[in-house]
């Protein structure tokens, strides 16, 4: 198409060598699109020789100069735009390019004035899209996110399929609004236009990493692997990748965290954050490397304590999580006294930490102290009266003592709650209760058989 247009321009020149500057201007635009920039420069220059007030040629030359990104070239480019503005102060193309220049000069009021002026002086949607984009990013950088959102959105309505910058900005606004779904749709459009764009892959990887949809998590893994291949020193990407791999590939997650810690220590010269140390400990725990796990949990607690002066609330929360993990580790190492101490320490500061009550109850149960265990589980129910794990554990205490009726009621209670009406564990427990009662001579066997059959409705 471009080559066809160029052929017609050349034919016009051969037919009439004295044709107006606009023909040279058209040729210049064709050469730019074909990436023949020197020929474009000559064409724009010849257009100006023929008509010193050819605004299009001035803008064309200005853009070529600005794209060189050297100080002298930028100066020449701005001078050419100023000449064009003097000739035609309402030309939307000139106004948009000047707005772009003043954005980089951080003169945002000028950006807004010029871009609005450009928007109102054209009906060409591509130029209106550019004007809205300039307005949006000037508000964005000034942290006026409502106005930025409005103009990014407007820009996407006017933009051609090749102008995806407004979608990138709009995606950022959706991220700010915690609207991951719309944010992802915006960044997908950017990635479709620029399939290997590093920033877009990284953002999409981050957005999809925490998705409930396994397919999206797999997409995130693919994006983040590409990012780490392109930029092997991107510590954030390695951490995000490690967090995804935690679910399916423990060794891969350990390797990714290992790379992240090396980059932090050797290239950034920074301490490894306590969150990463905790995660490394948790991964080693899952692999059964209890000694390694302990080393990382203790290091995480030490690091969180050191960082606490910067943000006490945040690092205290990390310490609590790590302390709980360390207590679970002590249980696995049969150091029950240490585990109990840690659980009780957590409860002194955070009396609503339900899992600590459940673990203390489980430890008492394992020692055969059923009454003490029951008391701990009931403490958990004081905080959350519908907690399914607490009711399950109490139900199991009854079953262990062959108290089938009270045990049955606990599991039935779980299944009556809308949020846990399909709880598989409770269904199996009830099935076991009914099976046990079949062997009790004092029971009404037909009634029990009816219960067993009625249980099938849960499995549909």
Coordinates of C-alpha atoms in Angstrom, one line a residue:
X1 CA 0.0 0.0 0.0
X2 CA 2.8 2.4 1.0
X3 CA 4.9 1.4 -2.0
X4 CA 1.8 2.0 -4.2
X5 CA 1.3 5.5 -2.8
X6 CA 5.0 6.3 -3.2
X7 CA 4.8 5.2 -6.9
X8 CA 1.9 7.6 -7.5
X9 CA 3.8 10.5 -5.9
X10 CA 6.9 9.8 -8.1
X11 CA 4.7 9.6 -11.2
X12 CA 3.1 12.9 -10.2
X13 CA 6.6 14.4 -9.9
X14 CA 7.7 13.0 -13.3
X15 CA 4.5 14.4 -14.9
X16 CA 4.9 17.8 -13.2
X17 CA 8.3 18.5 -11.7
X18 CA 7.0 21.8 -10.4
X19 CA 4.1 20.3 -8.3
X20 CA 3.4 21.7 -4.8
X21 CA 5.2 21.0 -1.6
X22 CA 2.5 18.6 -0.4
X23 CA 3.7 15.9 -2.9
X24 CA 7.2 16.0 -1.3
X25 CA 5.5 16.0 2.1
X26 CA 3.4 12.9 1.2
X27 CA 6.6 11.1 0.0
X28 CA 8.3 12.0 3.3
X29 CA 5.5 10.3 5.3
X30 CA 5.8 7.2 3.1
X31 CA 9.6 7.1 3.6
X32 CA 9.1 7.4 7.4
X33 CA 6.7 4.5 7.4
X34 CA 9.2 2.4 5.3
X35 CA 11.9 3.4 7.8
X36 CA 13.9 5.2 5.1
X37 CA 14.6 8.1 7.4
X38 CA 17.3 9.9 5.4
X39 CA 15.1 9.9 2.3
X40 CA 12.3 11.2 4.5
X41 CA 14.5 14.0 5.8
X42 CA 15.4 15.0 2.2
X43 CA 11.7 14.9 1.2
X44 CA 10.6 17.1 4.1
X45 CA 13.6 19.5 3.4
X46 CA 12.6 19.8 -0.3
X47 CA 9.0 20.5 0.7
X48 CA 10.2 23.4 2.9
X49 CA 12.3 24.8 0.1
X50 CA 9.2 24.9 -2.0
X51 CA 7.0 26.3 0.8
X52 CA 8.7 27.7 3.9
X53 CA 5.4 27.6 5.7
X54 CA 4.6 23.9 5.1
X55 CA 3.7 23.0 8.7
X56 CA 3.6 19.2 7.9
X57 CA 7.2 19.3 6.7
X58 CA 8.3 21.3 9.8
X59 CA 6.6 18.7 12.1
X60 CA 8.1 15.8 10.1
X61 CA 11.6 17.2 10.4
X62 CA 11.0 18.0 14.1
X63 CA 10.0 14.4 14.9
X64 CA 13.0 13.0 13.1
X65 CA 15.3 15.4 15.1
X66 CA 13.5 14.6 18.4
X67 CA 13.8 10.9 17.8
X68 CA 17.6 11.2 17.7
X69 CA 17.5 11.9 21.4
X70 CA 20.7 13.9 21.4
X71 CA 20.8 17.4 23.0
X72 CA 21.4 19.3 19.7
X73 CA 18.8 17.3 17.8
X74 CA 16.2 17.9 20.5
X75 CA 17.0 21.6 20.5
X76 CA 16.6 21.7 16.7
X77 CA 13.3 19.7 16.9
X78 CA 11.8 22.1 19.4
X79 CA 12.8 25.1 17.3
X80 CA 11.1 23.5 14.2
X81 CA 7.9 22.9 16.3
X82 CA 8.0 26.5 17.5
X83 CA 8.3 27.7 13.9
X84 CA 5.3 25.5 13.0
X85 CA 3.3 26.9 16.0
X86 CA 4.0 30.5 14.9
X87 CA 2.7 29.7 11.4
X88 CA -0.4 27.8 12.6
X89 CA -1.1 28.0 16.4
X90 CA -4.2 25.9 16.1
X91 CA -2.7 23.0 14.2
X92 CA -3.5 19.9 16.4
X93 CA -0.5 17.9 15.2
X94 CA 1.8 20.7 16.3
X95 CA 0.0 21.2 19.6
X96 CA 0.2 17.5 20.4
X97 CA 3.9 17.3 19.7
X98 CA 4.6 20.4 21.8
X99 CA 2.5 18.9 24.6
X100 CA 4.7 15.8 24.4
X101 CA 7.8 17.9 24.6
X102 CA 6.6 19.8 27.6
X103 CA 5.6 16.6 29.4
X104 CA 9.3 15.6 29.4
X105 CA 10.1 19.2 30.6
X106 CA 7.7 18.5 33.5
X107 CA 5.6 21.5 32.6
X108 CA 2.3 19.8 33.1
X109 CA 0.1 22.9 33.0
X110 CA 1.4 23.6 29.5
X111 CA 0.8 20.0 28.5
X112 CA -2.8 20.2 29.5
X113 CA -3.3 23.6 27.8
X114 CA -1.8 22.4 24.5
X115 CA -3.4 19.0 24.5
X116 CA -6.9 20.4 25.2
X117 CA -6.4 23.0 22.5
X118 CA -5.4 20.2 20.1
X119 CA -8.4 18.1 21.0
X120 CA -10.9 20.8 20.3
X121 CA -9.3 21.7 17.0
X122 CA -9.6 18.4 15.3
X123 CA -12.2 15.8 14.4
X124 CA -9.6 13.2 13.4
X125 CA -9.9 10.5 16.0
X126 CA -6.2 9.4 15.9
X127 CA -5.2 13.0 16.9
X128 CA -7.9 13.2 19.6
X129 CA -6.6 9.9 21.0
X130 CA -3.1 11.4 21.2
X131 CA -4.5 14.6 22.9
X132 CA -6.4 12.5 25.5
X133 CA -3.3 10.4 26.1
X134 CA -1.1 13.5 26.7
X135 CA -3.8 14.8 29.1
X136 CA -4.0 11.4 30.9
X137 CA -0.3 11.0 31.5
X138 CA 0.1 14.5 32.8
X139 CA -2.6 13.8 35.4
X140 CA -1.2 10.4 36.0
X141 CA 2.3 11.7 36.9
X142 CA 0.6 14.3 39.2
X143 CA -1.2 11.5 41.0
X144 CA -4.7 12.8 39.9
X145 CA -5.8 9.2 39.1
X146 CA -9.5 10.0 38.6
X147 CA -8.7 12.5 35.8
X148 CA -6.0 10.2 34.4
X149 CA -8.5 7.3 34.3
X150 CA -11.0 9.4 32.5
X151 CA -8.6 10.6 29.8
X152 CA -6.9 7.2 29.3
X153 CA -10.3 5.7 28.9
X154 CA -11.3 8.4 26.4
X155 CA -8.1 7.9 24.5
X156 CA -8.8 4.1 24.1
X157 CA -12.1 5.0 22.5
X158 CA -10.5 7.1 19.8
X159 CA -7.2 5.2 19.4
X160 CA -6.4 3.1 16.3
X161 CA -5.5 -0.6 16.8
X162 CA -1.8 0.3 16.6
X163 CA -1.8 3.0 19.3
X164 CA -1.8 0.9 22.5
X165 CA -0.1 3.3 24.9
X166 CA -3.5 4.5 26.3
X167 CA -4.3 0.9 27.1
X168 CA -1.1 0.6 29.1
X169 CA -2.0 3.7 31.1
X170 CA -5.6 2.6 31.6
X171 CA -4.3 -0.9 32.7
X172 CA -2.2 0.9 35.4
X173 CA -5.3 2.8 36.5
X174 CA -7.3 -0.4 36.9
X175 CA -4.4 -1.9 38.9
X176 CA -4.6 1.2 41.2
X177 CA -8.4 0.5 41.5
X178 CA -7.6 -3.2 42.3
X179 CA -9.7 -4.2 39.3
X180 CA -7.4 -7.1 38.1
X181 CA -9.8 -8.4 35.4
X182 CA -10.1 -5.1 33.5
X183 CA -6.4 -4.4 34.0
X184 CA -5.4 -7.7 32.5
X185 CA -7.7 -7.1 29.5
X186 CA -5.8 -3.8 28.8
X187 CA -2.4 -5.3 29.1
X188 CA -3.4 -8.2 26.9
X189 CA -4.2 -5.7 24.1
X190 CA -0.7 -4.1 24.6
X191 CA 1.0 -7.6 24.5
X192 CA -0.9 -8.5 21.3
X193 CA 0.6 -5.4 19.6
X194 CA 4.1 -5.9 21.2
X195 CA 4.4 -9.7 21.9
X196 CA 7.8 -9.5 23.7
X197 CA 7.3 -6.3 25.6
X198 CA 9.1 -6.8 28.9
X199 CA 7.0 -4.5 31.1
X200 CA 3.7 -5.8 29.9
X201 CA 4.7 -9.5 30.3
X202 CA 5.9 -8.7 33.8
X203 CA 2.7 -6.9 34.8
X204 CA 0.5 -9.7 33.3
X205 CA 2.6 -12.3 35.1
X206 CA 2.0 -10.4 38.4
X207 CA -1.7 -10.1 37.8
X208 CA -2.2 -13.7 36.8
X209 CA 0.1 -15.1 39.5
X210 CA -2.6 -15.0 42.2
X211 CA -5.5 -16.0 40.0
X212 CA -7.8 -18.9 41.1
X213 CA -7.7 -20.1 37.4
X214 CA -4.9 -22.6 36.9
X215 CA -4.7 -21.7 33.2
X216 CA -4.0 -18.1 34.1
X217 CA -1.3 -19.1 36.6
X218 CA 0.3 -21.1 33.8
X219 CA 0.2 -18.1 31.6
X220 CA 1.8 -16.0 34.4
X221 CA 4.6 -18.7 34.7
X222 CA 5.3 -18.5 31.0
X223 CA 5.4 -14.7 31.0
X224 CA 7.7 -14.5 34.0
X225 CA 10.1 -17.2 32.6
X226 CA 10.4 -15.0 29.5
X227 CA 11.1 -11.9 31.6
X228 CA 13.8 -13.7 33.6
X229 CA 15.4 -14.9 30.3
X230 CA 15.4 -11.4 28.8
X231 CA 16.4 -9.6 32.0
X232 CA 18.1 -12.2 34.3
X233 CA 18.9 -9.5 36.9
X234 CA 15.2 -8.6 37.5
X235 CA 14.9 -9.6 41.1
X236 CA 11.1 -8.8 41.3
X237 CA 10.4 -11.2 38.3
X238 CA 12.4 -14.0 40.0
X239 CA 10.4 -13.5 43.2
X240 CA 7.1 -13.5 41.4
X241 CA 8.1 -16.7 39.5
X242 CA 9.2 -18.4 42.7
X243 CA 5.8 -17.6 44.3
X244 CA 4.0 -19.3 41.4
X245 CA 6.3 -22.3 41.3
X246 CA 5.6 -22.8 45.1
X247 CA 2.3 -24.4 44.2
X248 CA 3.6 -27.0 41.7
X249 CA 7.4 -27.2 41.6
X250 CA 9.1 -26.8 45.0
X251 CA 12.6 -27.3 43.7
X252 CA 12.0 -24.8 40.9
X253 CA 10.7 -22.3 43.5
X254 CA 13.8 -22.8 45.7
X255 CA 16.0 -22.3 42.6
X256 CA 14.1 -19.0 41.7
X257 CA 14.3 -17.7 45.3
X258 CA 18.0 -18.7 45.3
X259 CA 18.6 -16.5 42.2
X260 CA 16.7 -13.6 43.7
X261 CA 18.7 -13.8 46.9
X262 CA 22.0 -13.9 45.0
X263 CA 21.0 -10.8 42.9
X264 CA 19.9 -8.9 46.1
X265 CA 23.2 -9.7 47.9
X266 CA 25.7 -9.5 45.1
X267 CA 24.3 -6.9 42.7
X268 CA 21.9 -4.7 44.7
X269 CA 23.9 -5.1 47.9
X270 CA 20.7 -5.4 49.9
X271 CA 19.6 -7.7 52.7
X272 CA 17.3 -10.5 51.8
X273 CA 13.7 -9.5 53.0
X274 CA 12.2 -11.6 55.8
X275 CA 9.3 -12.6 53.6
X276 CA 11.6 -14.4 51.2
X277 CA 13.5 -16.1 54.1
X278 CA 10.2 -17.3 55.6
X279 CA 9.1 -18.7 52.2
X280 CA 12.4 -20.5 51.8
X281 CA 11.9 -22.0 55.2
X282 CA 8.4 -23.1 54.3
X283 CA 9.6 -24.8 51.1
X284 CA 12.3 -26.7 52.9
X285 CA 9.7 -27.7 55.5
X286 CA 7.5 -29.2 52.8
X287 CA 10.5 -31.1 51.4
X288 CA 11.3 -32.5 54.9
X289 CA 14.6 -30.5 55.2
X290 CA 13.8 -29.5 58.8
X291 CA 17.3 -28.3 59.7
X292 CA 17.4 -25.9 56.7
X293 CA 13.8 -24.8 57.4
X294 CA 14.7 -23.9 60.9
X295 CA 17.7 -21.9 59.7
X296 CA 15.6 -19.8 57.4
X297 CA 12.8 -19.2 59.9
X298 CA 15.2 -18.0 62.5
X299 CA 16.9 -15.7 59.9
X300 CA 13.5 -14.3 58.9
X301 CA 12.7 -13.5 62.5
X302 CA 16.0 -11.8 63.0
X303 CA 15.7 -9.8 59.8
X304 CA 12.1 -8.7 60.6
X305 CA 13.3 -7.5 64.0
X306 CA 16.0 -5.4 62.4
X307 CA 13.6 -3.9 59.8
X308 CA 10.9 -3.3 62.4
X309 CA 12.0 0.2 63.2
X310 CA 11.0 1.2 59.6
X311 CA 7.5 -0.2 59.7
X312 CA 6.7 -1.9 63.0
X313 CA 3.1 -3.0 62.1
X314 CA 4.1 -4.6 58.8
X315 CA 7.2 -6.5 60.1
X316 CA 5.4 -7.6 63.3
X317 CA 2.8 -9.3 61.0
X318 CA 5.6 -11.1 59.2
X319 CA 7.2 -12.2 62.5
X320 CA 3.8 -13.6 63.7
X321 CA 3.5 -15.7 60.5
X322 CA 7.1 -16.9 60.7
X323 CA 6.8 -17.7 64.4
X324 CA 3.7 -19.8 63.6
X325 CA 5.7 -21.7 60.9
X326 CA 8.5 -22.2 63.3
X327 CA 6.1 -23.7 65.9
X328 CA 4.8 -26.1 63.3
X329 CA 8.4 -27.0 62.5
X330 CA 9.1 -27.7 66.2
X331 CA 6.0 -30.0 66.3
X332 CA 7.5 -31.9 63.3
X333 CA 10.8 -32.2 65.2
X334 CA 8.9 -33.4 68.3
X335 CA 10.0 -30.4 70.3
X336 CA 6.5 -29.9 71.6
X337 CA 7.5 -27.7 74.5
X338 CA 9.1 -25.2 72.2
X339 CA 6.1 -25.3 69.8
X340 CA 3.7 -24.7 72.8
X341 CA 5.7 -21.7 74.0
X342 CA 5.6 -20.1 70.5
X343 CA 1.9 -20.7 70.1
X344 CA 1.1 -19.2 73.5
X345 CA 3.4 -16.2 72.8
X346 CA 1.6 -15.5 69.6
X347 CA -1.8 -15.6 71.4
X348 CA -0.6 -13.2 74.1
X349 CA -0.1 -10.5 71.4
X350 CA -2.8 -11.8 68.9
X351 CA -5.6 -13.5 70.9
X352 CA -7.7 -14.0 67.7
X353 CA -5.1 -16.2 65.9
X354 CA -7.4 -19.2 65.6
X355 CA -4.9 -21.6 64.1
X356 CA -2.8 -21.4 67.3
X357 CA -5.8 -22.6 69.4
X358 CA -6.3 -25.5 67.0
X359 CA -2.6 -26.5 67.1
X360 CA -2.5 -26.4 70.9
X361 CA -5.7 -28.5 71.0
X362 CA -4.2 -31.0 68.5
X363 CA -1.1 -31.3 70.6
X364 CA -3.1 -31.9 73.8
X365 CA -5.2 -34.5 71.9
X366 CA -2.1 -36.3 70.7
X367 CA -1.0 -36.6 74.4
X368 CA -4.4 -38.1 75.2
X369 CA -5.6 -35.0 77.1
X370 CA -9.0 -34.9 75.4
X371 CA -10.6 -32.4 77.9
X372 CA -7.8 -29.9 77.5
X373 CA -7.9 -30.4 73.7
X374 CA -11.7 -29.7 73.7
X375 CA -11.1 -26.5 75.7
X376 CA -8.6 -25.2 73.2
X377 CA -11.0 -26.0 70.3
X378 CA -13.8 -24.2 72.1
X379 CA -11.6 -21.2 72.5
X380 CA -11.3 -21.1 68.7
X381 CA -15.1 -21.2 68.5
X382 CA -15.3 -18.1 70.8
X383 CA -13.5 -16.2 68.0
X384 CA -15.3 -17.8 65.0
X385 CA -18.4 -19.8 66.0
X386 CA -18.7 -21.3 62.5
X387 CA -15.0 -22.3 62.0
X388 CA -15.3 -25.7 60.2
X389 CA -11.9 -27.0 61.4
X390 CA -12.7 -26.4 65.1
X391 CA -16.0 -28.2 64.7
X392 CA -14.3 -31.1 62.8
X393 CA -11.7 -31.5 65.6
X394 CA -14.4 -31.5 68.3
X395 CA -16.4 -34.0 66.3
X396 CA -13.3 -36.2 66.0
X397 CA -12.8 -36.1 69.8
X398 CA -16.3 -37.5 70.2
X399 CA -15.7 -40.2 67.6
X400 CA -12.4 -41.2 69.3
X401 CA -14.5 -41.8 72.5
X402 CA -17.2 -43.6 70.4
X403 CA -19.7 -40.8 71.2
X404 CA -21.4 -41.2 67.8
X405 CA -24.4 -39.0 68.4
X406 CA -22.5 -35.8 69.6
X407 CA -19.9 -36.4 66.9
X408 CA -22.5 -36.7 64.2
X409 CA -24.1 -33.4 65.3
X410 CA -20.8 -31.5 64.9
X411 CA -20.4 -32.6 61.3
X412 CA -24.0 -32.0 60.5
X413 CA -23.6 -28.5 61.8
X414 CA -20.7 -27.9 59.4
X415 CA -22.9 -29.1 56.5
X416 CA -25.8 -26.9 57.4
X417 CA -23.6 -23.7 56.9
X418 CA -24.0 -22.4 53.3
X419 CA -20.2 -21.8 53.0
X420 CA -19.4 -25.4 54.0
X421 CA -22.4 -27.3 52.8
X422 CA -20.2 -29.3 50.4
X423 CA -17.4 -30.0 52.8
X424 CA -16.0 -33.4 51.7
X425 CA -14.3 -34.2 55.0
X426 CA -17.6 -33.7 57.0
X427 CA -19.5 -35.9 54.5
X428 CA -16.9 -38.7 54.9
X429 CA -17.0 -38.4 58.7
X430 CA -20.8 -38.6 58.7
X431 CA -20.6 -41.7 56.4
X432 CA -18.2 -43.3 58.9
X433 CA -20.5 -42.5 61.8
X434 CA -23.5 -44.1 60.1
X435 CA -21.4 -47.1 59.1
X436 CA -20.2 -47.5 62.7
X437 CA -23.8 -47.3 64.1
X438 CA -24.9 -50.1 61.7
X439 CA -22.8 -52.4 64.0
X440 CA -24.5 -51.1 67.2
X441 CA -27.2 -53.6 68.3
X442 CA -29.3 -51.0 70.0
X443 CA -29.7 -48.9 66.9
X444 CA -32.7 -48.9 64.5
X445 CA -30.9 -50.4 61.5
X446 CA -33.5 -49.3 59.0
X447 CA -33.2 -45.6 60.1
X448 CA -29.4 -45.8 59.8
X449 CA -29.7 -47.3 56.4
X450 CA -31.9 -44.4 55.4
X451 CA -29.3 -42.0 56.6
X452 CA -26.7 -43.8 54.5
X453 CA -28.8 -43.5 51.4
X454 CA -29.8 -39.9 52.1
X455 CA -26.1 -39.0 52.2
X456 CA -25.9 -39.6 48.5
X457 CA -27.5 -36.3 47.8
X458 CA -24.2 -34.6 48.9
X459 CA -22.3 -36.3 46.1
X460 CA -24.3 -35.2 43.1

